[in-house]
């Protein structure tokens, strides 16, 4: 086992373990290097730091940034998640995250408002109650969970499919930081920029390729390897693009606790011979 997991969520965003519980769980299964990468917030890191130190686990500062990129040929804008890792002086990134949090808070209300005519109820209060009444922590996972609890749908996935995924009536795009600026501010903060789950954006192979190409052109550092459950051909395609554009690799489970019980903490794909792990460059 590599002992590394560089993509995890706590209950500061849409995971279910507290930052402390996450560190304890990671330590228990032999993870030595753990990055906490909540959505658009680094607020959990302080809460995780002292227990990590106590247990001798290396906690890497991280955040999963809701970014966007566009393809001139189609004029369409696509959402993309960029995981920022190992920030040495995070002030520039923290300033940008304040804006991202504002966007997230406003969007949570907008989604709930769009749901009112569809379900006949305003669930906003119940949604923010899930995140200690801090609206800038709300993700669509919380909205989906609330819709399940109130029996408007039977499973979270159904909430996405019926109401809140792209193309559905209560979908609100996350108008986040552009990809180029995102990579720049991560570097200004002394961190590494990682393209998260490249095969999970519903993009064609051509568009994945274009995304990885501009990610590399803008100075992006590493691409996350697809989970082992994905077809071998998908992994091979990503491996080829990583090699072609001279990128490092990152490994993370995208653990969300009981919100996604099928994802296990520390369950990361294998790294091929010749692939350079981004964690090897952490100072
Ligand atoms: P948000 O950043 O608010 O858009 O929420 C993102 C979270 O929603 C991610 O952690 C995903 O795991 C989850 N999510 C996004 N799209 C889907 C989907 N189609 N089905 C289930 N979960 C999704
Ligand atoms: Mn999530
Ligand atoms: Mn993501
Ligand atoms: Mn994630």
PDB file of C-alpha atoms and ligand atoms in Angstrom:
ATOM      1  CA  UNK A   1       0.000   0.000   0.000  1.00  0.00           C
ATOM      2  CA  UNK A   2       1.193   3.444  -0.958  1.00  0.00           C
ATOM      3  CA  UNK A   3      -0.179   5.077   2.209  1.00  0.00           C
ATOM      4  CA  UNK A   4      -1.266   8.203   0.360  1.00  0.00           C
ATOM      5  CA  UNK A   5      -4.746   9.679  -0.159  1.00  0.00           C
ATOM      6  CA  UNK A   6      -4.811  13.144  -1.723  1.00  0.00           C
ATOM      7  CA  UNK A   7      -8.547  13.684  -2.245  1.00  0.00           C
ATOM      8  CA  UNK A   8     -10.925  13.431   0.738  1.00  0.00           C
ATOM      9  CA  UNK A   9     -13.916  15.300   2.165  1.00  0.00           C
ATOM     10  CA  UNK A  10     -14.960  16.054   5.732  1.00  0.00           C
ATOM     11  CA  UNK A  11     -18.252  17.374   7.097  1.00  0.00           C
ATOM     12  CA  UNK A  12     -16.933  20.881   6.537  1.00  0.00           C
ATOM     13  CA  UNK A  13     -18.277  20.199   3.032  1.00  0.00           C
ATOM     14  CA  UNK A  14     -20.077  17.051   1.854  1.00  0.00           C
ATOM     15  CA  UNK A  15     -18.259  14.303   3.720  1.00  0.00           C
ATOM     16  CA  UNK A  16     -19.737  12.861   6.918  1.00  0.00           C
ATOM     17  CA  UNK A  17     -16.669  12.501   9.181  1.00  0.00           C
ATOM     18  CA  UNK A  18     -15.392  15.534  11.042  1.00  0.00           C
ATOM     19  CA  UNK A  19     -11.834  16.559  10.086  1.00  0.00           C
ATOM     20  CA  UNK A  20     -10.573  14.956  13.315  1.00  0.00           C
ATOM     21  CA  UNK A  21     -12.477  11.722  12.682  1.00  0.00           C
ATOM     22  CA  UNK A  22     -11.149  11.641   9.115  1.00  0.00           C
ATOM     23  CA  UNK A  23      -7.543  11.905  10.301  1.00  0.00           C
ATOM     24  CA  UNK A  24      -8.113   9.160  12.892  1.00  0.00           C
ATOM     25  CA  UNK A  25      -9.743   6.896  10.303  1.00  0.00           C
ATOM     26  CA  UNK A  26      -6.887   7.488   7.865  1.00  0.00           C
ATOM     27  CA  UNK A  27      -4.252   6.766  10.496  1.00  0.00           C
ATOM     28  CA  UNK A  28      -6.032   3.572  11.518  1.00  0.00           C
ATOM     29  CA  UNK A  29      -5.788   2.110   8.010  1.00  0.00           C
ATOM     30  CA  UNK A  30      -2.130   3.041   7.541  1.00  0.00           C
ATOM     31  CA  UNK A  31      -2.371   6.265   5.542  1.00  0.00           C
ATOM     32  CA  UNK A  32       0.742   8.327   6.177  1.00  0.00           C
ATOM     33  CA  UNK A  33       0.067  11.237   3.838  1.00  0.00           C
ATOM     34  CA  UNK A  34      -3.475  12.631   3.760  1.00  0.00           C
ATOM     35  CA  UNK A  35      -4.849  15.695   1.992  1.00  0.00           C
ATOM     36  CA  UNK A  36      -8.164  17.144   3.146  1.00  0.00           C
ATOM     37  CA  UNK A  37      -9.765  18.628   0.027  1.00  0.00           C
ATOM     38  CA  UNK A  38     -13.205  20.020   0.860  1.00  0.00           C
ATOM     39  CA  UNK A  39     -15.196  21.933  -1.760  1.00  0.00           C
ATOM     40  CA  UNK A  40     -13.984  25.561  -2.008  1.00  0.00           C
ATOM     41  CA  UNK A  41     -12.956  25.733   1.642  1.00  0.00           C
ATOM     42  CA  UNK A  42      -9.839  25.131   3.708  1.00  0.00           C
ATOM     43  CA  UNK A  43     -11.724  25.634   6.982  1.00  0.00           C
ATOM     44  CA  UNK A  44     -11.324  22.005   8.056  1.00  0.00           C
ATOM     45  CA  UNK A  45      -7.540  21.990   8.014  1.00  0.00           C
ATOM     46  CA  UNK A  46      -7.024  23.703  11.357  1.00  0.00           C
ATOM     47  CA  UNK A  47      -9.433  21.250  12.950  1.00  0.00           C
ATOM     48  CA  UNK A  48      -7.453  18.305  11.546  1.00  0.00           C
ATOM     49  CA  UNK A  49      -3.940  19.613  12.213  1.00  0.00           C
ATOM     50  CA  UNK A  50      -3.420  18.869  15.900  1.00  0.00           C
ATOM     51  CA  UNK A  51      -4.701  15.293  15.776  1.00  0.00           C
ATOM     52  CA  UNK A  52      -2.568  14.682  12.672  1.00  0.00           C
ATOM     53  CA  UNK A  53       0.483  15.920  14.534  1.00  0.00           C
ATOM     54  CA  UNK A  54      -0.371  13.815  17.564  1.00  0.00           C
ATOM     55  CA  UNK A  55      -0.673  10.674  15.449  1.00  0.00           C
ATOM     56  CA  UNK A  56       2.353  11.424  13.275  1.00  0.00           C
ATOM     57  CA  UNK A  57       0.267  11.592  10.102  1.00  0.00           C
ATOM     58  CA  UNK A  58       1.383  13.987   7.407  1.00  0.00           C
ATOM     59  CA  UNK A  59      -1.574  16.300   6.715  1.00  0.00           C
ATOM     60  CA  UNK A  60      -1.340  18.073   3.364  1.00  0.00           C
ATOM     61  CA  UNK A  61      -3.271  21.324   2.975  1.00  0.00           C
ATOM     62  CA  UNK A  62      -5.819  20.982   0.217  1.00  0.00           C
ATOM     63  CA  UNK A  63      -9.035  22.214  -1.355  1.00  0.00           C
ATOM     64  CA  UNK A  64     -11.179  21.127  -4.307  1.00  0.00           C
ATOM     65  CA  UNK A  65     -11.909  24.269  -6.293  1.00  0.00           C
ATOM     66  CA  UNK A  66     -15.030  24.607  -8.460  1.00  0.00           C
ATOM     67  CA  UNK A  67     -13.470  26.034 -11.595  1.00  0.00           C
ATOM     68  CA  UNK A  68     -14.577  26.371 -15.208  1.00  0.00           C
ATOM     69  CA  UNK A  69     -13.090  26.266 -18.675  1.00  0.00           C
ATOM     70  CA  UNK A  70     -14.426  26.842 -22.156  1.00  0.00           C
ATOM     71  CA  UNK A  71     -13.769  25.454 -25.562  1.00  0.00           C
ATOM     72  CA  UNK A  72     -13.603  28.197 -28.212  1.00  0.00           C
ATOM     73  CA  UNK A  73     -14.821  25.797 -30.895  1.00  0.00           C
ATOM     74  CA  UNK A  74     -18.124  25.172 -29.088  1.00  0.00           C
ATOM     75  CA  UNK A  75     -18.325  28.408 -27.031  1.00  0.00           C
ATOM     76  CA  UNK A  76     -19.606  26.215 -24.219  1.00  0.00           C
ATOM     77  CA  UNK A  77     -18.390  26.568 -20.633  1.00  0.00           C
ATOM     78  CA  UNK A  78     -17.775  23.441 -18.603  1.00  0.00           C
ATOM     79  CA  UNK A  79     -17.308  22.976 -14.875  1.00  0.00           C
ATOM     80  CA  UNK A  80     -14.071  21.355 -13.728  1.00  0.00           C
ATOM     81  CA  UNK A  81     -12.736  20.533 -10.262  1.00  0.00           C
ATOM     82  CA  UNK A  82      -9.144  21.497  -9.504  1.00  0.00           C
ATOM     83  CA  UNK A  83      -7.582  20.046  -6.386  1.00  0.00           C
ATOM     84  CA  UNK A  84      -4.988  22.388  -4.881  1.00  0.00           C
ATOM     85  CA  UNK A  85      -2.381  20.675  -2.714  1.00  0.00           C
ATOM     86  CA  UNK A  86       0.395  21.562  -0.298  1.00  0.00           C
ATOM     87  CA  UNK A  87       0.086  25.351  -0.221  1.00  0.00           C
ATOM     88  CA  UNK A  88       3.176  26.904   1.340  1.00  0.00           C
ATOM     89  CA  UNK A  89       1.713  30.422   1.750  1.00  0.00           C
ATOM     90  CA  UNK A  90      -2.043  30.133   1.160  1.00  0.00           C
ATOM     91  CA  UNK A  91      -3.065  33.816   1.440  1.00  0.00           C
ATOM     92  CA  UNK A  92      -3.740  34.371  -2.309  1.00  0.00           C
ATOM     93  CA  UNK A  93      -5.831  31.212  -2.521  1.00  0.00           C
ATOM     94  CA  UNK A  94      -7.714  31.987   0.699  1.00  0.00           C
ATOM     95  CA  UNK A  95      -8.744  35.349  -0.772  1.00  0.00           C
ATOM     96  CA  UNK A  96     -10.133  33.650  -3.876  1.00  0.00           C
ATOM     97  CA  UNK A  97     -11.912  31.031  -1.759  1.00  0.00           C
ATOM     98  CA  UNK A  98     -13.834  33.804   0.004  1.00  0.00           C
ATOM     99  CA  UNK A  99     -15.338  34.678  -3.401  1.00  0.00           C
ATOM    100  CA  UNK A 100     -15.998  31.016  -4.194  1.00  0.00           C
ATOM    101  CA  UNK A 101     -17.798  30.646  -0.853  1.00  0.00           C
ATOM    102  CA  UNK A 102     -20.001  33.632  -1.676  1.00  0.00           C
ATOM    103  CA  UNK A 103     -20.891  32.064  -5.010  1.00  0.00           C
ATOM    104  CA  UNK A 104     -21.674  28.779  -3.248  1.00  0.00           C
ATOM    105  CA  UNK A 105     -23.889  30.472  -0.641  1.00  0.00           C
ATOM    106  CA  UNK A 106     -25.878  32.432  -3.239  1.00  0.00           C
ATOM    107  CA  UNK A 107     -26.241  29.351  -5.435  1.00  0.00           C
ATOM    108  CA  UNK A 108     -27.585  27.246  -2.550  1.00  0.00           C
ATOM    109  CA  UNK A 109     -30.445  29.731  -2.131  1.00  0.00           C
ATOM    110  CA  UNK A 110     -31.026  29.897  -5.894  1.00  0.00           C
ATOM    111  CA  UNK A 111     -31.306  26.114  -6.173  1.00  0.00           C
ATOM    112  CA  UNK A 112     -33.746  25.969  -3.260  1.00  0.00           C
ATOM    113  CA  UNK A 113     -35.822  28.777  -4.805  1.00  0.00           C
ATOM    114  CA  UNK A 114     -35.987  26.880  -8.101  1.00  0.00           C
ATOM    115  CA  UNK A 115     -37.147  23.784  -6.211  1.00  0.00           C
ATOM    116  CA  UNK A 116     -40.124  25.554  -4.594  1.00  0.00           C
ATOM    117  CA  UNK A 117     -42.512  25.306  -7.580  1.00  0.00           C
ATOM    118  CA  UNK A 118     -41.284  21.765  -8.303  1.00  0.00           C
ATOM    119  CA  UNK A 119     -41.866  20.275  -4.834  1.00  0.00           C
ATOM    120  CA  UNK A 120     -44.127  22.883  -3.229  1.00  0.00           C
ATOM    121  CA  UNK A 121     -41.809  23.574  -0.297  1.00  0.00           C
ATOM    122  CA  UNK A 122     -38.855  25.778   0.607  1.00  0.00           C
ATOM    123  CA  UNK A 123     -36.156  23.440   1.954  1.00  0.00           C
ATOM    124  CA  UNK A 124     -33.441  26.116   2.317  1.00  0.00           C
ATOM    125  CA  UNK A 125     -33.548  26.174   6.113  1.00  0.00           C
ATOM    126  CA  UNK A 126     -33.230  22.373   6.339  1.00  0.00           C
ATOM    127  CA  UNK A 127     -30.369  22.417   3.824  1.00  0.00           C
ATOM    128  CA  UNK A 128     -28.243  24.971   5.695  1.00  0.00           C
ATOM    129  CA  UNK A 129     -28.994  23.191   8.968  1.00  0.00           C
ATOM    130  CA  UNK A 130     -26.936  20.313   7.535  1.00  0.00           C
ATOM    131  CA  UNK A 131     -23.806  22.507   7.474  1.00  0.00           C
ATOM    132  CA  UNK A 132     -24.082  24.199  10.878  1.00  0.00           C
ATOM    133  CA  UNK A 133     -26.021  27.053   9.247  1.00  0.00           C
ATOM    134  CA  UNK A 134     -22.962  28.137   7.248  1.00  0.00           C
ATOM    135  CA  UNK A 135     -24.499  28.589   3.768  1.00  0.00           C
ATOM    136  CA  UNK A 136     -21.138  28.752   1.986  1.00  0.00           C
ATOM    137  CA  UNK A 137     -20.568  25.082   2.810  1.00  0.00           C
ATOM    138  CA  UNK A 138     -23.709  23.863   1.042  1.00  0.00           C
ATOM    139  CA  UNK A 139     -23.149  21.458  -1.834  1.00  0.00           C
ATOM    140  CA  UNK A 140     -25.695  19.769  -4.046  1.00  0.00           C
ATOM    141  CA  UNK A 141     -25.053  16.617  -1.981  1.00  0.00           C
ATOM    142  CA  UNK A 142     -26.717  18.378   0.986  1.00  0.00           C
ATOM    143  CA  UNK A 143     -29.647  19.446  -1.149  1.00  0.00           C
ATOM    144  CA  UNK A 144     -30.015  15.888  -2.497  1.00  0.00           C
ATOM    145  CA  UNK A 145     -29.905  14.457   1.048  1.00  0.00           C
ATOM    146  CA  UNK A 146     -32.591  16.871   2.195  1.00  0.00           C
ATOM    147  CA  UNK A 147     -34.809  15.861  -0.737  1.00  0.00           C
ATOM    148  CA  UNK A 148     -34.357  12.206   0.277  1.00  0.00           C
ATOM    149  CA  UNK A 149     -35.141  12.903   3.935  1.00  0.00           C
ATOM    150  CA  UNK A 150     -38.303  14.735   2.953  1.00  0.00           C
ATOM    151  CA  UNK A 151     -39.236  11.816   0.691  1.00  0.00           C
ATOM    152  CA  UNK A 152     -39.380  13.841  -2.543  1.00  0.00           C
ATOM    153  CA  UNK A 153     -36.989  11.218  -3.966  1.00  0.00           C
ATOM    154  CA  UNK A 154     -35.884   7.823  -2.695  1.00  0.00           C
ATOM    155  CA  UNK A 155     -32.131   8.162  -3.270  1.00  0.00           C
ATOM    156  CA  UNK A 156     -29.673  11.051  -3.597  1.00  0.00           C
ATOM    157  CA  UNK A 157     -28.845  10.087  -7.170  1.00  0.00           C
ATOM    158  CA  UNK A 158     -32.532  10.453  -8.019  1.00  0.00           C
ATOM    159  CA  UNK A 159     -32.470  14.027  -6.688  1.00  0.00           C
ATOM    160  CA  UNK A 160     -29.676  14.821  -9.146  1.00  0.00           C
ATOM    161  CA  UNK A 161     -31.383  13.050 -12.020  1.00  0.00           C
ATOM    162  CA  UNK A 162     -34.787  14.606 -11.401  1.00  0.00           C
ATOM    163  CA  UNK A 163     -33.961  18.136 -10.204  1.00  0.00           C
ATOM    164  CA  UNK A 164     -30.399  19.393  -9.709  1.00  0.00           C
ATOM    165  CA  UNK A 165     -28.035  18.024 -12.325  1.00  0.00           C
ATOM    166  CA  UNK A 166     -27.151  19.940 -15.470  1.00  0.00           C
ATOM    167  CA  UNK A 167     -30.163  20.264 -17.755  1.00  0.00           C
ATOM    168  CA  UNK A 168     -32.710  19.825 -14.941  1.00  0.00           C
ATOM    169  CA  UNK A 169     -35.040  22.581 -13.724  1.00  0.00           C
ATOM    170  CA  UNK A 170     -33.299  23.339 -10.428  1.00  0.00           C
ATOM    171  CA  UNK A 171     -29.765  23.201 -11.830  1.00  0.00           C
ATOM    172  CA  UNK A 172     -27.641  26.268 -11.192  1.00  0.00           C
ATOM    173  CA  UNK A 173     -24.206  26.409 -12.737  1.00  0.00           C
ATOM    174  CA  UNK A 174     -21.301  27.177 -10.393  1.00  0.00           C
ATOM    175  CA  UNK A 175     -19.804  30.336 -11.899  1.00  0.00           C
ATOM    176  CA  UNK A 176     -16.403  29.777 -10.367  1.00  0.00           C
ATOM    177  CA  UNK A 177     -12.870  30.889 -11.077  1.00  0.00           C
ATOM    178  CA  UNK A 178     -11.592  30.330 -14.622  1.00  0.00           C
ATOM    179  CA  UNK A 179      -9.114  27.489 -15.090  1.00  0.00           C
ATOM    180  CA  UNK A 180      -6.125  29.662 -15.964  1.00  0.00           C
ATOM    181  CA  UNK A 181      -6.636  31.978 -12.959  1.00  0.00           C
ATOM    182  CA  UNK A 182      -7.242  28.980 -10.738  1.00  0.00           C
ATOM    183  CA  UNK A 183      -3.899  27.405 -11.613  1.00  0.00           C
ATOM    184  CA  UNK A 184      -2.167  30.775 -11.279  1.00  0.00           C
ATOM    185  CA  UNK A 185      -3.470  31.464  -7.776  1.00  0.00           C
ATOM    186  CA  UNK A 186      -2.559  27.951  -6.612  1.00  0.00           C
ATOM    187  CA  UNK A 187       0.990  28.569  -7.787  1.00  0.00           C
ATOM    188  CA  UNK A 188       1.040  32.020  -6.155  1.00  0.00           C
ATOM    189  CA  UNK A 189       0.152  30.176  -2.959  1.00  0.00           C
ATOM    190  CA  UNK A 190       3.056  27.772  -3.385  1.00  0.00           C
ATOM    191  CA  UNK A 191       0.818  24.778  -4.105  1.00  0.00           C
ATOM    192  CA  UNK A 192       0.303  22.159  -6.809  1.00  0.00           C
ATOM    193  CA  UNK A 193      -2.672  22.192  -9.194  1.00  0.00           C
ATOM    194  CA  UNK A 194      -4.280  18.808  -9.836  1.00  0.00           C
ATOM    195  CA  UNK A 195      -6.992  18.094 -12.392  1.00  0.00           C
ATOM    196  CA  UNK A 196      -9.543  16.082 -10.392  1.00  0.00           C
ATOM    197  CA  UNK A 197     -11.316  12.992 -11.803  1.00  0.00           C
ATOM    198  CA  UNK A 198     -10.830  13.804 -15.531  1.00  0.00           C
ATOM    199  CA  UNK A 199     -13.214  11.066 -16.662  1.00  0.00           C
ATOM    200  CA  UNK A 200     -16.134  12.191 -14.457  1.00  0.00           C
ATOM    201  CA  UNK A 201     -17.279  15.290 -16.326  1.00  0.00           C
ATOM    202  CA  UNK A 202     -19.462  13.642 -18.937  1.00  0.00           C
ATOM    203  CA  UNK A 203     -17.002  14.837 -21.585  1.00  0.00           C
ATOM    204  CA  UNK A 204     -16.186  13.131 -24.869  1.00  0.00           C
ATOM    205  CA  UNK A 205     -12.673  11.722 -25.230  1.00  0.00           C
ATOM    206  CA  UNK A 206     -11.900  14.667 -27.528  1.00  0.00           C
ATOM    207  CA  UNK A 207     -12.974  17.162 -24.870  1.00  0.00           C
ATOM    208  CA  UNK A 208     -11.085  15.356 -22.084  1.00  0.00           C
ATOM    209  CA  UNK A 209      -8.034  15.553 -24.271  1.00  0.00           C
ATOM    210  CA  UNK A 210      -8.565  19.255 -24.940  1.00  0.00           C
ATOM    211  CA  UNK A 211      -9.080  19.891 -21.212  1.00  0.00           C
ATOM    212  CA  UNK A 212      -5.860  18.091 -20.252  1.00  0.00           C
ATOM    213  CA  UNK A 213      -4.014  19.927 -23.013  1.00  0.00           C
ATOM    214  CA  UNK A 214      -5.065  23.412 -21.826  1.00  0.00           C
ATOM    215  CA  UNK A 215      -4.591  22.382 -18.189  1.00  0.00           C
ATOM    216  CA  UNK A 216      -0.972  21.564 -19.067  1.00  0.00           C
ATOM    217  CA  UNK A 217      -0.627  24.722 -21.164  1.00  0.00           C
ATOM    218  CA  UNK A 218      -1.772  26.879 -18.225  1.00  0.00           C
ATOM    219  CA  UNK A 219       0.895  25.241 -16.052  1.00  0.00           C
ATOM    220  CA  UNK A 220      -1.219  22.590 -14.270  1.00  0.00           C
ATOM    221  CA  UNK A 221       0.933  20.081 -12.415  1.00  0.00           C
ATOM    222  CA  UNK A 222      -0.807  16.723 -12.154  1.00  0.00           C
ATOM    223  CA  UNK A 223      -3.833  14.678 -13.205  1.00  0.00           C
ATOM    224  CA  UNK A 224      -5.734  12.350 -10.884  1.00  0.00           C
ATOM    225  CA  UNK A 225      -5.647   8.737 -11.968  1.00  0.00           C
ATOM    226  CA  UNK A 226      -9.119   7.237 -12.557  1.00  0.00           C
ATOM    227  CA  UNK A 227     -10.347   4.786  -9.898  1.00  0.00           C
ATOM    228  CA  UNK A 228      -9.655   1.107 -10.498  1.00  0.00           C
ATOM    229  CA  UNK A 229     -13.362   0.405 -11.089  1.00  0.00           C
ATOM    230  CA  UNK A 230     -13.231   2.332 -14.361  1.00  0.00           C
ATOM    231  CA  UNK A 231     -12.552   0.352 -17.555  1.00  0.00           C
ATOM    232  CA  UNK A 232      -8.908  -0.339 -18.360  1.00  0.00           C
ATOM    233  CA  UNK A 233      -9.287   1.501 -21.675  1.00  0.00           C
ATOM    234  CA  UNK A 234     -10.284   4.688 -19.829  1.00  0.00           C
ATOM    235  CA  UNK A 235      -7.236   4.447 -17.592  1.00  0.00           C
ATOM    236  CA  UNK A 236      -4.974   3.820 -20.581  1.00  0.00           C
ATOM    237  CA  UNK A 237      -6.339   6.875 -22.368  1.00  0.00           C
ATOM    238  CA  UNK A 238      -5.626   9.058 -19.325  1.00  0.00           C
ATOM    239  CA  UNK A 239      -2.161   7.487 -18.939  1.00  0.00           C
ATOM    240  CA  UNK A 240      -1.351   8.372 -22.561  1.00  0.00           C
ATOM    241  CA  UNK A 241      -2.454  11.997 -22.146  1.00  0.00           C
ATOM    242  CA  UNK A 242      -0.470  12.355 -18.892  1.00  0.00           C
ATOM    243  CA  UNK A 243       2.636  11.096 -20.688  1.00  0.00           C
ATOM    244  CA  UNK A 244       2.038  13.197 -23.798  1.00  0.00           C
ATOM    245  CA  UNK A 245       1.661  16.459 -21.878  1.00  0.00           C
ATOM    246  CA  UNK A 246       4.419  15.694 -19.366  1.00  0.00           C
ATOM    247  CA  UNK A 247       2.202  15.853 -16.276  1.00  0.00           C
ATOM    248  CA  UNK A 248       2.615  14.307 -12.843  1.00  0.00           C
ATOM    249  CA  UNK A 249      -0.053  12.027 -11.386  1.00  0.00           C
ATOM    250  CA  UNK A 250      -2.093  12.323  -8.214  1.00  0.00           C
ATOM    251  CA  UNK A 251      -3.998   9.641  -6.307  1.00  0.00           C
ATOM    252  CA  UNK A 252      -7.052  10.125  -4.140  1.00  0.00           C
ATOM    253  CA  UNK A 253     -10.165   8.216  -3.172  1.00  0.00           C
ATOM    254  CA  UNK A 254     -12.592  11.198  -3.184  1.00  0.00           C
ATOM    255  CA  UNK A 255     -13.846   9.779   0.109  1.00  0.00           C
ATOM    256  CA  UNK A 256     -17.175  11.285   1.281  1.00  0.00           C
ATOM    257  CA  UNK A 257     -17.920   9.058   4.310  1.00  0.00           C
ATOM    258  CA  UNK A 258     -21.459   7.679   4.515  1.00  0.00           C
ATOM    259  CA  UNK A 259     -22.683  10.100   1.833  1.00  0.00           C
ATOM    260  CA  UNK A 260     -20.999   7.794  -0.708  1.00  0.00           C
ATOM    261  CA  UNK A 261     -20.505   4.515   1.172  1.00  0.00           C
ATOM    262  CA  UNK A 262     -19.135   2.726  -1.890  1.00  0.00           C
ATOM    263  CA  UNK A 263     -16.013   4.924  -1.851  1.00  0.00           C
ATOM    264  CA  UNK A 264     -13.449   3.659   0.664  1.00  0.00           C
ATOM    265  CA  UNK A 265     -10.883   5.915   2.298  1.00  0.00           C
ATOM    266  CA  UNK A 266      -7.381   5.121   1.012  1.00  0.00           C
ATOM    267  CA  UNK A 267      -8.679   3.197  -1.985  1.00  0.00           C
ATOM    268  CA  UNK A 268      -6.461   4.605  -4.693  1.00  0.00           C
ATOM    269  CA  UNK A 269      -5.488   3.357  -8.144  1.00  0.00           C
ATOM    270  CA  UNK A 270      -2.063   1.903  -8.822  1.00  0.00           C
ATOM    271  CA  UNK A 271       0.649   4.174 -10.174  1.00  0.00           C
ATOM    272  CA  UNK A 272       2.431   2.946 -13.302  1.00  0.00           C
ATOM    273  CA  UNK A 273       6.165   2.629 -13.539  1.00  0.00           C
ATOM    274  CA  UNK A 274       7.527   5.868 -14.942  1.00  0.00           C
ATOM    275  CA  UNK A 275       4.658   8.005 -13.630  1.00  0.00           C
ATOM    276  CA  UNK A 276       5.783  10.709 -11.250  1.00  0.00           C
ATOM    277  CA  UNK A 277       3.625  11.234  -8.166  1.00  0.00           C
ATOM    278  CA  UNK A 278       2.906  14.863  -7.317  1.00  0.00           C
ATOM    279  CA  UNK A 279       3.422  13.961  -3.609  1.00  0.00           C
ATOM    280  CA  UNK A 280       7.091  13.215  -4.402  1.00  0.00           C
ATOM    281  CA  UNK A 281       7.538  16.971  -4.933  1.00  0.00           C
ATOM    282  CA  UNK A 282       5.915  18.061  -1.657  1.00  0.00           C
ATOM    283  CA  UNK A 283       8.346  20.009   0.503  1.00  0.00           C
TER     284      UNK A 283
HETATM  285  P1  LIG B   1     -21.592  21.091  -5.948  1.00  0.00           P
HETATM  286  O1  LIG B   1     -20.137  21.432  -5.792  1.00  0.00           O
HETATM  287  O2  LIG B   1     -22.463  21.865  -5.019  1.00  0.00           O
HETATM  288  O3  LIG B   1     -22.031  21.170  -7.374  1.00  0.00           O
HETATM  289  O4  LIG B   1     -21.749  19.595  -5.469  1.00  0.00           O
HETATM  290  C1  LIG B   1     -20.849  18.677  -5.937  1.00  0.00           C
HETATM  291  C2  LIG B   1     -21.069  17.346  -5.282  1.00  0.00           C
HETATM  292  O5  LIG B   1     -22.252  16.746  -5.772  1.00  0.00           O
HETATM  293  C3  LIG B   1     -19.919  16.432  -5.636  1.00  0.00           C
HETATM  294  O6  LIG B   1     -19.235  16.026  -4.479  1.00  0.00           O
HETATM  295  C4  LIG B   1     -20.499  15.231  -6.291  1.00  0.00           C
HETATM  296  O7  LIG B   1     -20.125  14.067  -5.678  1.00  0.00           O
HETATM  297  C5  LIG B   1     -21.979  15.401  -6.174  1.00  0.00           C
HETATM  298  N1  LIG B   1     -22.534  15.180  -7.515  1.00  0.00           N
HETATM  299  C6  LIG B   1     -22.328  15.962  -8.588  1.00  0.00           C
HETATM  300  N2  LIG B   1     -23.009  15.503  -9.654  1.00  0.00           N
HETATM  301  C7  LIG B   1     -23.641  14.376  -9.235  1.00  0.00           C
HETATM  302  C8  LIG B   1     -24.503  13.437  -9.859  1.00  0.00           C
HETATM  303  N3  LIG B   1     -24.852  13.550 -11.142  1.00  0.00           N
HETATM  304  N4  LIG B   1     -24.947  12.423  -9.101  1.00  0.00           N
HETATM  305  C9  LIG B   1     -24.612  12.301  -7.800  1.00  0.00           C
HETATM  306  N5  LIG B   1     -23.794  13.142  -7.162  1.00  0.00           N
HETATM  307  C10 LIG B   1     -23.324  14.184  -7.857  1.00  0.00           C
HETATM  308 MN1  LIG B   2     -18.303  16.249  -2.963  1.00  0.00          MN
HETATM  309 MN1  LIG B   3     -15.092  16.645  -7.596  1.00  0.00          MN
HETATM  310 MN1  LIG B   4     -14.118  15.527  -4.308  1.00  0.00          MN
END
